[in-house]
Amino acid sequence: MANSPKSMSPLNRLVLRGVLLALSFILSAIDHSLPSFLPGVPPMSIGLANLVVLFSLIFLNAKDALIITLAKSFFVFFLRGPISFLLSLSGGLLALLIEVLIWVLPKKKISIYFLSAIGGIFHNVGQILAYSFYAKLNVWVLMFPLALVGLVTGILIAFILNLLTPLMDRWFKNRRKDFG
Amino acid sequence: MHQENKDSSQHITWKINKKEALILGAIFLVLLGLIFWYYFLRPTTSHYKTADIYYENELIESVVLDGKEKTWTLELPENTHQTVDIEVHIRADRKIEVLSSNCPDKICVHTPAISEPGQSIACLPNHVIIKIEE
């Protein structure tokens, strides 16, 4: 696959990081504006911004993914408030950690669907954990529907990334030809 | 000048294989079953439920959800340094919800109305929690 990050010029990588950061802000804004659907479930993020984090894990490196995760949590802090910041931070960091572990540990190849779905599940699990620790509420039963939503969202994200990859391949190949 | 780059994306495949699909499907079904059990199959009692309202983990109010509509602003026992401005509303269908709040997040306002034990609405910046007891 012609998308090796070291073959990108530093300027290209910088621009890509900037664009991905902006995109993660937009997705986070949409994510945190969605209403809650089940009674008793507070409106939590469903994990759309994980698309950008996953993309940067694949096409950039883990450090960039971490920076994007932290930055979008701070963005949510200014957009929504401190509670949403806590939820986004906990969910995003846990999802990133699990995704990196799943990426690094197994010897054979992992499918993007599996990676994204597990990341989505743990994104919401992280949110529930932070919420129950901070509020001292016993909300573990909310974990079931939210984990399910995370799984579905993860599969959706993997599907979107799958559609985008042929375009990305072409983009990267052209860029490499231009900038060496 | 060809560099042998460590192509990180080679570690990912873009199609799902059978084993992973099975694992994901199993997780999906287990979660679905747990949701179904919790929301539909648990035995419920027939008497009216009570909603307890806590401020900083102390019970300040307890209301019965008996179908009488009621809207009021929460009153704290002693006015502490922070003011809490939360409007609570009991609906005719025996659910309780938060109408308005002076917190920045407004998560409590956007949480759907609750009616079952175990459910809760929390306004964390204001340290207010509404829980349903049996």
CSV table of C-alpha atoms in Angstrom, one decimal:
chain,number,residue,atom,x,y,z
A,1,MET,CA,0.0,0.0,0.0
A,2,ALA,CA,1.6,3.3,-1.1
A,3,ASN,CA,1.0,5.3,2.1
A,4,SER,CA,4.2,4.9,4.1
A,5,PRO,CA,4.3,7.9,6.4
A,6,LYS,CA,8.1,8.4,6.1
A,7,SER,CA,7.8,8.9,2.4
A,8,MET,CA,5.7,12.0,3.0
A,9,SER,CA,7.5,15.3,3.1
A,10,PRO,CA,7.3,17.0,6.5
A,11,LEU,CA,5.2,19.8,4.9
A,12,ASN,CA,2.7,17.2,3.7
A,13,ARG,CA,2.6,15.6,7.0
A,14,LEU,CA,2.0,18.9,8.8
A,15,VAL,CA,-0.8,19.8,6.4
A,16,LEU,CA,-2.4,16.4,6.9
A,17,ARG,CA,-2.2,16.7,10.6
A,18,GLY,CA,-3.9,20.1,10.5
A,19,VAL,CA,-6.7,18.9,8.3
A,20,LEU,CA,-7.3,15.8,10.4
A,21,LEU,CA,-7.4,17.9,13.6
A,22,ALA,CA,-10.0,20.2,12.1
A,23,LEU,CA,-12.0,17.2,10.9
A,24,SER,CA,-11.9,15.7,14.4
A,25,PHE,CA,-13.3,19.0,15.8
A,26,ILE,CA,-16.2,18.9,13.4
A,27,LEU,CA,-16.9,15.2,14.1
A,28,SER,CA,-16.7,15.8,17.8
A,29,ALA,CA,-19.1,18.7,17.6
A,30,ILE,CA,-21.6,16.6,15.7
A,31,ASP,CA,-21.0,13.7,18.1
A,32,HIS,CA,-21.8,15.7,21.2
A,33,SER,CA,-24.8,17.4,19.7
A,34,LEU,CA,-26.7,14.1,19.1
A,35,PRO,CA,-29.6,13.5,21.4
A,36,SER,CA,-29.9,10.6,23.8
A,37,PHE,CA,-32.2,7.8,22.8
A,38,LEU,CA,-32.8,5.5,25.7
A,39,PRO,CA,-34.5,6.6,29.0
A,40,GLY,CA,-32.1,7.3,31.8
A,41,VAL,CA,-29.1,7.4,29.5
A,42,PRO,CA,-27.4,10.8,29.5
A,43,PRO,CA,-26.3,12.1,26.1
A,44,MET,CA,-22.9,10.7,25.6
A,45,SER,CA,-20.6,10.7,22.6
A,46,ILE,CA,-21.1,7.8,20.2
A,47,GLY,CA,-17.6,7.8,18.9
A,48,LEU,CA,-17.7,9.4,15.4
A,49,ALA,CA,-14.5,11.2,15.9
A,50,ASN,CA,-12.8,7.8,16.3
A,51,LEU,CA,-12.7,7.9,12.5
A,52,VAL,CA,-10.0,10.5,12.5
A,53,VAL,CA,-8.1,8.8,15.3
A,54,LEU,CA,-8.1,5.5,13.4
A,55,PHE,CA,-7.1,7.2,10.2
A,56,SER,CA,-4.1,8.9,11.8
A,57,LEU,CA,-3.1,5.6,13.5
A,58,ILE,CA,-3.0,4.0,10.0
A,59,PHE,CA,-1.6,6.8,7.8
A,60,LEU,CA,0.4,8.7,10.4
A,61,ASN,CA,1.6,7.4,13.7
A,62,ALA,CA,0.3,6.8,17.2
A,63,LYS,CA,1.8,10.0,18.5
A,64,ASP,CA,-0.4,12.0,16.1
A,65,ALA,CA,-3.4,10.0,17.1
A,66,LEU,CA,-2.8,10.8,20.7
A,67,ILE,CA,-2.4,14.5,20.0
A,68,ILE,CA,-5.7,14.5,18.0
A,69,THR,CA,-7.5,12.6,20.9
A,70,LEU,CA,-6.3,15.2,23.5
A,71,ALA,CA,-7.0,18.2,21.2
A,72,LYS,CA,-10.5,17.1,20.4
A,73,SER,CA,-11.3,16.6,24.1
A,74,PHE,CA,-10.2,20.2,24.8
A,75,PHE,CA,-12.3,21.4,21.9
A,76,VAL,CA,-15.3,19.6,23.5
A,77,PHE,CA,-14.5,21.3,26.8
A,78,PHE,CA,-14.9,24.7,25.2
A,79,LEU,CA,-17.8,23.7,23.1
A,80,ARG,CA,-19.9,21.8,25.6
A,81,GLY,CA,-18.5,22.0,29.2
A,82,PRO,CA,-16.4,20.2,31.7
A,83,ILE,CA,-18.5,17.0,31.9
A,84,SER,CA,-18.3,16.4,28.2
A,85,PHE,CA,-14.6,17.1,28.4
A,86,LEU,CA,-14.2,14.4,31.0
A,87,LEU,CA,-16.3,11.9,29.0
A,88,SER,CA,-14.5,12.6,25.7
A,89,LEU,CA,-11.1,12.4,27.3
A,90,SER,CA,-11.7,9.1,29.1
A,91,GLY,CA,-13.5,7.5,26.2
A,92,GLY,CA,-11.0,8.7,23.7
A,93,LEU,CA,-7.9,7.7,25.7
A,94,LEU,CA,-9.2,4.3,26.6
A,95,ALA,CA,-10.2,3.6,23.0
A,96,LEU,CA,-6.8,4.7,21.7
A,97,LEU,CA,-5.0,2.6,24.2
A,98,ILE,CA,-7.0,-0.5,23.3
A,99,GLU,CA,-6.6,0.1,19.6
A,100,VAL,CA,-2.9,0.5,19.9
A,101,LEU,CA,-2.7,-2.8,22.0
A,102,ILE,CA,-4.8,-4.7,19.5
A,103,TRP,CA,-2.6,-3.3,16.7
A,104,VAL,CA,0.7,-4.1,18.3
A,105,LEU,CA,0.2,-7.3,20.2
A,106,PRO,CA,-1.2,-9.9,17.8
A,107,LYS,CA,1.3,-11.4,15.4
A,108,LYS,CA,-1.1,-11.6,12.5
A,109,LYS,CA,-3.0,-9.0,10.6
A,110,ILE,CA,-6.1,-7.4,12.2
A,111,SER,CA,-9.1,-6.3,10.1
A,112,ILE,CA,-10.0,-2.7,10.3
A,113,TYR,CA,-13.6,-3.6,11.2
A,114,PHE,CA,-12.5,-5.5,14.3
A,115,LEU,CA,-10.1,-2.7,15.4
A,116,SER,CA,-12.7,0.0,14.9
A,117,ALA,CA,-15.5,-2.0,16.6
A,118,ILE,CA,-13.5,-2.8,19.7
A,119,GLY,CA,-12.3,0.8,19.8
A,120,GLY,CA,-15.9,2.0,19.6
A,121,ILE,CA,-16.9,-0.3,22.4
A,122,PHE,CA,-14.1,0.8,24.7
A,123,HIS,CA,-14.7,4.5,23.8
A,124,ASN,CA,-18.2,4.2,25.3
A,125,VAL,CA,-17.0,2.0,28.2
A,126,GLY,CA,-14.4,4.6,29.1
A,127,GLN,CA,-17.1,7.2,29.2
A,128,ILE,CA,-19.4,5.1,31.5
A,129,LEU,CA,-16.4,4.4,33.8
A,130,ALA,CA,-15.5,8.1,34.1
A,131,TYR,CA,-19.2,9.1,34.6
A,132,SER,CA,-19.7,6.5,37.3
A,133,PHE,CA,-16.5,7.4,39.1
A,134,TYR,CA,-17.1,11.1,39.0
A,135,ALA,CA,-20.8,11.0,39.8
A,136,LYS,CA,-20.5,8.1,42.3
A,137,LEU,CA,-23.6,6.6,40.6
A,138,ASN,CA,-24.1,3.0,39.8
A,139,VAL,CA,-24.6,3.4,36.0
A,140,TRP,CA,-23.0,0.2,34.9
A,141,VAL,CA,-26.2,-1.0,33.4
A,142,LEU,CA,-25.9,1.8,30.9
A,143,MET,CA,-22.8,0.1,29.6
A,144,PHE,CA,-24.8,-2.5,27.6
A,145,PRO,CA,-26.7,-0.2,25.2
A,146,LEU,CA,-23.8,2.2,25.0
A,147,ALA,CA,-21.3,-0.6,24.2
A,148,LEU,CA,-23.7,-1.8,21.5
A,149,VAL,CA,-23.9,1.6,20.0
A,150,GLY,CA,-20.1,1.8,20.1
A,151,LEU,CA,-19.8,-1.5,18.3
A,152,VAL,CA,-22.2,-0.4,15.6
A,153,THR,CA,-20.5,3.0,15.2
A,154,GLY,CA,-17.1,1.3,15.0
A,155,ILE,CA,-18.3,-0.9,12.2
A,156,LEU,CA,-19.8,2.1,10.4
A,157,ILE,CA,-16.5,4.0,10.8
A,158,ALA,CA,-14.5,1.0,9.4
A,159,PHE,CA,-16.9,0.9,6.5
A,160,ILE,CA,-16.4,4.6,5.7
A,161,LEU,CA,-12.6,4.2,6.0
A,162,ASN,CA,-12.8,1.2,3.6
A,163,LEU,CA,-14.5,3.4,1.1
A,164,LEU,CA,-11.9,6.1,1.5
A,165,THR,CA,-8.8,4.0,1.2
A,166,PRO,CA,-8.6,3.7,-2.6
A,167,LEU,CA,-8.9,7.5,-2.8
A,168,MET,CA,-6.2,7.9,-0.2
A,169,ASP,CA,-3.9,5.5,-2.0
A,170,ARG,CA,-4.1,7.5,-5.1
A,171,TRP,CA,-3.6,10.8,-3.2
A,172,PHE,CA,-0.5,9.5,-1.5
A,173,LYS,CA,0.9,8.1,-4.6
A,174,ASN,CA,0.5,11.3,-6.5
A,175,ARG,CA,1.9,13.3,-3.6
A,176,ARG,CA,5.0,11.1,-3.4
A,177,LYS,CA,5.6,11.6,-7.1
A,178,ASP,CA,5.4,15.4,-6.7
A,179,PHE,CA,7.4,16.0,-3.6
A,180,GLY,CA,9.8,13.0,-3.7
B,1,MET,CA,17.4,6.4,-3.6
B,2,HIS,CA,14.8,3.9,-2.5
B,3,GLN,CA,14.1,3.7,1.2
B,4,GLU,CA,12.8,0.5,2.7
B,5,ASN,CA,10.1,2.0,4.8
B,6,LYS,CA,8.3,0.2,7.6
B,7,ASP,CA,4.8,0.4,6.2
B,8,SER,CA,2.7,0.5,9.2
B,9,SER,CA,-0.5,0.0,7.4
B,10,GLN,CA,0.5,-3.5,6.1
B,11,HIS,CA,-0.5,-4.7,9.5
B,12,ILE,CA,-4.2,-4.1,8.8
B,13,THR,CA,-6.4,-5.9,6.4
B,14,TRP,CA,-9.3,-4.2,4.9
B,15,LYS,CA,-11.7,-7.1,4.8
B,16,ILE,CA,-13.1,-8.8,7.8
B,17,ASN,CA,-12.4,-12.5,8.3
B,18,LYS,CA,-14.6,-15.2,9.7
B,19,LYS,CA,-13.1,-15.5,13.2
B,20,GLU,CA,-13.3,-11.7,13.8
B,21,ALA,CA,-16.8,-11.5,12.4
B,22,LEU,CA,-17.8,-14.3,14.8
B,23,ILE,CA,-16.3,-12.6,17.8
B,24,LEU,CA,-18.0,-9.3,17.0
B,25,GLY,CA,-21.3,-11.0,16.3
B,26,ALA,CA,-21.1,-12.9,19.6
B,27,ILE,CA,-20.4,-9.6,21.5
B,28,PHE,CA,-23.3,-8.0,19.6
B,29,LEU,CA,-25.7,-10.8,20.5
B,30,VAL,CA,-24.6,-10.9,24.2
B,31,LEU,CA,-25.1,-7.1,24.5
B,32,LEU,CA,-28.5,-7.3,22.8
B,33,GLY,CA,-29.6,-10.1,25.2
B,34,LEU,CA,-28.4,-8.1,28.2
B,35,ILE,CA,-30.2,-5.0,27.0
B,36,PHE,CA,-33.4,-7.0,26.4
B,37,TRP,CA,-33.3,-8.7,29.7
B,38,TYR,CA,-32.7,-5.5,31.6
B,39,TYR,CA,-35.2,-3.3,29.9
B,40,PHE,CA,-38.0,-5.7,29.3
B,41,LEU,CA,-37.8,-8.9,31.3
B,42,ARG,CA,-37.0,-7.8,34.8
B,43,PRO,CA,-40.0,-8.1,37.1
B,44,THR,CA,-41.5,-4.7,38.1
B,45,THR,CA,-43.6,-3.9,41.1
B,46,SER,CA,-47.0,-2.4,40.9
B,47,HIS,CA,-46.9,0.4,43.4
B,48,TYR,CA,-45.9,3.9,42.6
B,49,LYS,CA,-42.2,4.7,42.4
B,50,THR,CA,-40.4,7.4,44.3
B,51,ALA,CA,-37.8,9.7,43.0
B,52,ASP,CA,-35.1,10.8,45.4
B,53,ILE,CA,-33.2,14.1,44.8
B,54,TYR,CA,-29.8,14.4,46.2
B,55,TYR,CA,-27.6,17.5,46.6
B,56,GLU,CA,-23.9,16.7,47.3
B,57,ASN,CA,-25.0,13.1,48.2
B,58,GLU,CA,-27.5,14.3,50.8
B,59,LEU,CA,-31.2,13.6,50.3
B,60,ILE,CA,-33.0,16.9,50.0
B,61,GLU,CA,-36.3,15.8,48.5
B,62,SER,CA,-38.3,12.7,47.8
B,63,VAL,CA,-41.3,12.8,45.5
B,64,VAL,CA,-43.8,10.1,44.5
B,65,LEU,CA,-44.4,9.6,40.8
B,66,ASP,CA,-48.1,9.0,41.0
B,67,GLY,CA,-49.2,10.7,37.8
B,68,LYS,CA,-49.8,14.2,39.3
B,69,GLU,CA,-48.0,16.8,37.2
B,70,LYS,CA,-45.7,19.1,39.1
B,71,THR,CA,-43.0,21.6,38.2
B,72,TRP,CA,-40.7,23.2,40.7
B,73,THR,CA,-37.3,24.7,41.2
B,74,LEU,CA,-35.0,22.8,43.6
B,75,GLU,CA,-34.5,24.4,47.0
B,76,LEU,CA,-31.4,23.6,48.9
B,77,PRO,CA,-31.6,23.2,52.7
B,78,GLU,CA,-29.1,25.9,53.4
B,79,ASN,CA,-27.9,28.3,50.7
B,80,THR,CA,-24.3,27.4,50.1
B,81,HIS,CA,-21.7,29.3,48.1
B,82,GLN,CA,-23.0,28.1,44.8
B,83,THR,CA,-26.5,28.7,43.5
B,84,VAL,CA,-28.4,25.8,41.9
B,85,ASP,CA,-31.1,26.7,39.5
B,86,ILE,CA,-32.7,23.5,38.4
B,87,GLU,CA,-36.3,23.1,37.3
B,88,VAL,CA,-37.7,19.6,37.8
B,89,HIS,CA,-40.9,18.4,36.3
B,90,ILE,CA,-43.0,15.3,37.0
B,91,ARG,CA,-45.0,14.2,34.0
B,92,ALA,CA,-48.5,12.7,33.9
B,93,ASP,CA,-47.0,9.4,32.7
B,94,ARG,CA,-45.1,9.1,36.0
B,95,LYS,CA,-41.7,10.1,34.7
B,96,ILE,CA,-39.4,12.8,36.1
B,97,GLU,CA,-37.1,15.1,34.1
B,98,VAL,CA,-35.1,18.2,34.3
B,99,LEU,CA,-36.5,21.2,32.4
B,100,SER,CA,-33.8,23.7,32.8
B,101,SER,CA,-30.5,24.2,34.6
B,102,ASN,CA,-27.8,26.8,35.1
B,103,CYS,CA,-25.0,24.4,34.3
B,104,PRO,CA,-22.8,24.9,31.2
B,105,ASP,CA,-23.2,21.3,29.8
B,106,LYS,CA,-27.0,21.0,30.1
B,107,ILE,CA,-26.5,17.2,30.0
B,108,CYS,CA,-29.2,16.9,32.7
B,109,VAL,CA,-31.7,18.8,30.6
B,110,HIS,CA,-31.0,16.6,27.6
B,111,THR,CA,-31.2,13.3,29.5
B,112,PRO,CA,-34.6,11.7,28.7
B,113,ALA,CA,-37.1,11.4,31.5
B,114,ILE,CA,-36.6,8.5,33.9
B,115,SER,CA,-39.1,6.3,35.6
B,116,GLU,CA,-37.5,2.9,36.5
B,117,PRO,CA,-35.4,2.1,39.5
B,118,GLY,CA,-31.7,2.2,38.8
B,119,GLN,CA,-32.1,5.1,36.3
B,120,SER,CA,-30.8,8.5,37.3
B,121,ILE,CA,-30.4,12.0,36.0
B,122,ALA,CA,-27.3,13.9,37.2
B,123,CYS,CA,-26.3,17.5,37.0
B,124,LEU,CA,-22.7,17.1,38.0
B,125,PRO,CA,-21.6,20.7,38.0
B,126,ASN,CA,-24.4,21.4,40.5
B,127,HIS,CA,-23.8,18.2,42.4
B,128,VAL,CA,-27.5,17.2,42.0
B,129,ILE,CA,-28.5,13.6,41.4
B,130,ILE,CA,-32.1,12.4,40.8
B,131,LYS,CA,-32.5,8.6,41.4
B,132,ILE,CA,-35.5,6.3,41.3
B,133,GLU,CA,-36.0,3.9,44.2
B,134,GLU,CA,-38.3,0.9,44.2
